[in-house]
Amino acid sequence: MKLDFSCLKCGSSSYEVKSVVLPEKKEKKVSIDFGLYYFKICSNCGFTEIYSAKVMDKNEKLNFEY
């Protein structure tokens, strides 16, 4: 996963990425599924951005396939 850009709040390029599994309810379904998300946390100010692993991994595969 490539998240190599600066913090939107303070402009720092130093960050940490955590993987988090969160429950999510699908539309019109009774059951609860679990989804993987990436939390990008700025080491300077703590500002956090959340990315869906499903979307990030899909985009990464599209960028590297020739």
Short mmCIF file of N, CA and C in Angstrom, two decimals:
data_model
loop_
_atom_site.label_atom_id
_atom_site.label_comp_id
_atom_site.label_asym_id
_atom_site.label_seq_id
_atom_site.Cartn_x
_atom_site.Cartn_y
_atom_site.Cartn_z
N MET A 1 0.86 -1.18 0.00
CA MET A 1 0.00 0.00 0.00
C MET A 1 0.89 1.23 0.00
N LYS A 2 0.60 2.14 -0.90
CA LYS A 2 1.43 3.33 -1.03
C LYS A 2 0.63 4.57 -0.61
N LEU A 3 1.05 5.18 0.48
CA LEU A 3 0.41 6.41 0.97
C LEU A 3 1.50 7.45 1.20
N ASP A 4 2.25 7.78 0.17
CA ASP A 4 3.43 8.63 0.34
C ASP A 4 3.15 10.10 0.00
N PHE A 5 2.30 10.74 0.78
CA PHE A 5 2.07 12.15 0.60
C PHE A 5 1.98 12.81 1.96
N SER A 6 1.98 14.12 2.00
CA SER A 6 2.07 14.83 3.27
C SER A 6 0.71 14.98 3.97
N CYS A 7 0.77 15.25 5.26
CA CYS A 7 -0.41 15.43 6.10
C CYS A 7 -1.23 16.62 5.61
N LEU A 8 -2.53 16.46 5.54
CA LEU A 8 -3.41 17.54 5.08
C LEU A 8 -3.49 18.68 6.09
N LYS A 9 -3.23 18.38 7.36
CA LYS A 9 -3.37 19.39 8.41
C LYS A 9 -2.08 20.19 8.63
N CYS A 10 -0.94 19.49 8.81
CA CYS A 10 0.30 20.20 9.16
C CYS A 10 1.37 20.14 8.09
N GLY A 11 1.20 19.27 7.07
CA GLY A 11 2.17 19.17 5.99
C GLY A 11 3.33 18.23 6.25
N SER A 12 3.37 17.58 7.39
CA SER A 12 4.45 16.65 7.72
C SER A 12 4.40 15.42 6.81
N SER A 13 5.56 14.87 6.48
CA SER A 13 5.60 13.66 5.66
C SER A 13 5.86 12.42 6.51
N SER A 14 5.89 12.57 7.82
CA SER A 14 6.12 11.45 8.73
C SER A 14 4.78 10.92 9.22
N TYR A 15 4.54 9.61 9.01
CA TYR A 15 3.27 9.03 9.42
C TYR A 15 3.43 7.55 9.74
N GLU A 16 2.40 6.98 10.35
CA GLU A 16 2.35 5.58 10.70
C GLU A 16 1.05 5.01 10.14
N VAL A 17 1.09 3.77 9.64
CA VAL A 17 -0.11 3.14 9.09
C VAL A 17 -0.50 1.96 9.97
N LYS A 18 -1.75 1.93 10.40
CA LYS A 18 -2.30 0.84 11.21
C LYS A 18 -3.40 0.16 10.41
N SER A 19 -3.50 -1.16 10.52
CA SER A 19 -4.59 -1.92 9.91
C SER A 19 -5.64 -2.19 10.98
N VAL A 20 -6.90 -1.90 10.67
CA VAL A 20 -7.98 -2.04 11.63
C VAL A 20 -9.14 -2.79 10.97
N VAL A 21 -9.72 -3.73 11.69
CA VAL A 21 -10.90 -4.44 11.21
C VAL A 21 -12.11 -3.86 11.92
N LEU A 22 -13.08 -3.40 11.14
CA LEU A 22 -14.29 -2.78 11.70
C LEU A 22 -15.53 -3.49 11.20
N PRO A 23 -16.56 -3.59 12.05
CA PRO A 23 -17.82 -4.19 11.58
C PRO A 23 -18.53 -3.24 10.62
N GLU A 24 -19.17 -3.80 9.62
CA GLU A 24 -19.94 -2.99 8.67
C GLU A 24 -21.19 -3.73 8.27
N LYS A 25 -22.28 -3.01 8.20
CA LYS A 25 -23.56 -3.60 7.82
C LYS A 25 -23.78 -3.38 6.33
N LYS A 26 -24.08 -4.45 5.65
CA LYS A 26 -24.36 -4.37 4.22
C LYS A 26 -25.80 -3.91 4.01
N GLU A 27 -26.03 -3.22 2.89
CA GLU A 27 -27.37 -2.74 2.58
C GLU A 27 -28.36 -3.89 2.46
N LYS A 28 -29.51 -3.73 3.06
CA LYS A 28 -30.63 -4.67 2.97
C LYS A 28 -30.28 -6.08 3.44
N LYS A 29 -29.30 -6.20 4.33
CA LYS A 29 -28.96 -7.50 4.89
C LYS A 29 -29.02 -7.41 6.41
N VAL A 30 -29.34 -8.52 7.02
CA VAL A 30 -29.44 -8.56 8.47
C VAL A 30 -28.07 -8.83 9.11
N SER A 31 -27.21 -9.52 8.39
CA SER A 31 -25.92 -9.91 8.96
C SER A 31 -24.92 -8.75 8.96
N ILE A 32 -23.89 -8.91 9.78
CA ILE A 32 -22.82 -7.91 9.86
C ILE A 32 -21.54 -8.54 9.34
N ASP A 33 -20.88 -7.86 8.43
CA ASP A 33 -19.60 -8.30 7.89
C ASP A 33 -18.49 -7.47 8.53
N PHE A 34 -17.26 -7.88 8.28
CA PHE A 34 -16.12 -7.13 8.79
C PHE A 34 -15.27 -6.67 7.63
N GLY A 35 -14.82 -5.41 7.69
CA GLY A 35 -14.01 -4.85 6.63
C GLY A 35 -12.67 -4.38 7.16
N LEU A 36 -11.63 -4.48 6.34
CA LEU A 36 -10.30 -4.04 6.71
C LEU A 36 -10.11 -2.60 6.25
N TYR A 37 -9.58 -1.77 7.14
CA TYR A 37 -9.32 -0.36 6.85
C TYR A 37 -7.90 -0.02 7.26
N TYR A 38 -7.30 0.95 6.56
CA TYR A 38 -5.98 1.46 6.90
C TYR A 38 -6.14 2.83 7.53
N PHE A 39 -5.53 3.02 8.69
CA PHE A 39 -5.52 4.32 9.35
C PHE A 39 -4.14 4.92 9.15
N LYS A 40 -4.05 6.06 8.48
CA LYS A 40 -2.78 6.76 8.30
C LYS A 40 -2.74 7.88 9.35
N ILE A 41 -1.80 7.77 10.29
CA ILE A 41 -1.74 8.68 11.42
C ILE A 41 -0.48 9.54 11.31
N CYS A 42 -0.64 10.85 11.29
CA CYS A 42 0.49 11.78 11.23
C CYS A 42 1.28 11.70 12.54
N SER A 43 2.58 11.52 12.43
CA SER A 43 3.44 11.43 13.62
C SER A 43 3.63 12.78 14.30
N ASN A 44 3.39 13.85 13.57
CA ASN A 44 3.59 15.19 14.12
C ASN A 44 2.36 15.71 14.88
N CYS A 45 1.18 15.66 14.26
CA CYS A 45 -0.01 16.28 14.88
C CYS A 45 -1.10 15.27 15.25
N GLY A 46 -1.01 14.02 14.78
CA GLY A 46 -2.00 13.01 15.12
C GLY A 46 -3.21 12.98 14.20
N PHE A 47 -3.24 13.83 13.19
CA PHE A 47 -4.34 13.82 12.23
C PHE A 47 -4.43 12.45 11.58
N THR A 48 -5.63 11.90 11.46
CA THR A 48 -5.81 10.53 10.96
C THR A 48 -6.70 10.51 9.73
N GLU A 49 -6.24 9.80 8.72
CA GLU A 49 -7.02 9.57 7.51
C GLU A 49 -7.35 8.08 7.46
N ILE A 50 -8.56 7.75 7.01
CA ILE A 50 -9.00 6.36 6.96
C ILE A 50 -9.23 5.96 5.50
N TYR A 51 -8.66 4.80 5.14
CA TYR A 51 -8.78 4.29 3.78
C TYR A 51 -9.34 2.88 3.81
N SER A 52 -10.23 2.56 2.91
CA SER A 52 -10.76 1.21 2.77
C SER A 52 -9.71 0.34 2.10
N ALA A 53 -9.36 -0.76 2.72
CA ALA A 53 -8.36 -1.67 2.15
C ALA A 53 -8.85 -2.25 0.83
N LYS A 54 -10.15 -2.48 0.74
CA LYS A 54 -10.72 -3.04 -0.48
C LYS A 54 -10.46 -2.10 -1.67
N VAL A 55 -10.64 -0.82 -1.48
CA VAL A 55 -10.44 0.16 -2.54
C VAL A 55 -8.96 0.38 -2.79
N MET A 56 -8.16 0.53 -1.73
CA MET A 56 -6.72 0.78 -1.88
C MET A 56 -6.02 -0.39 -2.57
N ASP A 57 -6.32 -1.61 -2.16
CA ASP A 57 -5.69 -2.77 -2.76
C ASP A 57 -6.12 -2.96 -4.21
N LYS A 58 -7.38 -2.66 -4.50
CA LYS A 58 -7.88 -2.76 -5.87
C LYS A 58 -7.16 -1.74 -6.76
N ASN A 59 -7.01 -0.51 -6.28
CA ASN A 59 -6.33 0.53 -7.05
C ASN A 59 -4.85 0.20 -7.23
N GLU A 60 -4.23 -0.41 -6.22
CA GLU A 60 -2.82 -0.78 -6.32
C GLU A 60 -2.62 -1.84 -7.40
N LYS A 61 -3.53 -2.81 -7.47
CA LYS A 61 -3.44 -3.84 -8.50
C LYS A 61 -3.63 -3.24 -9.89
N LEU A 62 -4.54 -2.28 -10.02
CA LEU A 62 -4.77 -1.65 -11.31
C LEU A 62 -3.56 -0.85 -11.76
N ASN A 63 -2.86 -0.21 -10.84
CA ASN A 63 -1.71 0.61 -11.18
C ASN A 63 -0.50 -0.21 -11.62
N PHE A 64 -0.39 -1.46 -11.17
CA PHE A 64 0.78 -2.26 -11.45
C PHE A 64 0.58 -3.33 -12.51
N GLU A 65 -0.64 -3.51 -12.99
CA GLU A 65 -0.88 -4.49 -14.04
C GLU A 65 -0.62 -3.86 -15.41
N TYR A 66 0.09 -4.59 -16.25
CA TYR A 66 0.37 -4.08 -17.60
C TYR A 66 -0.12 -5.05 -18.65
#
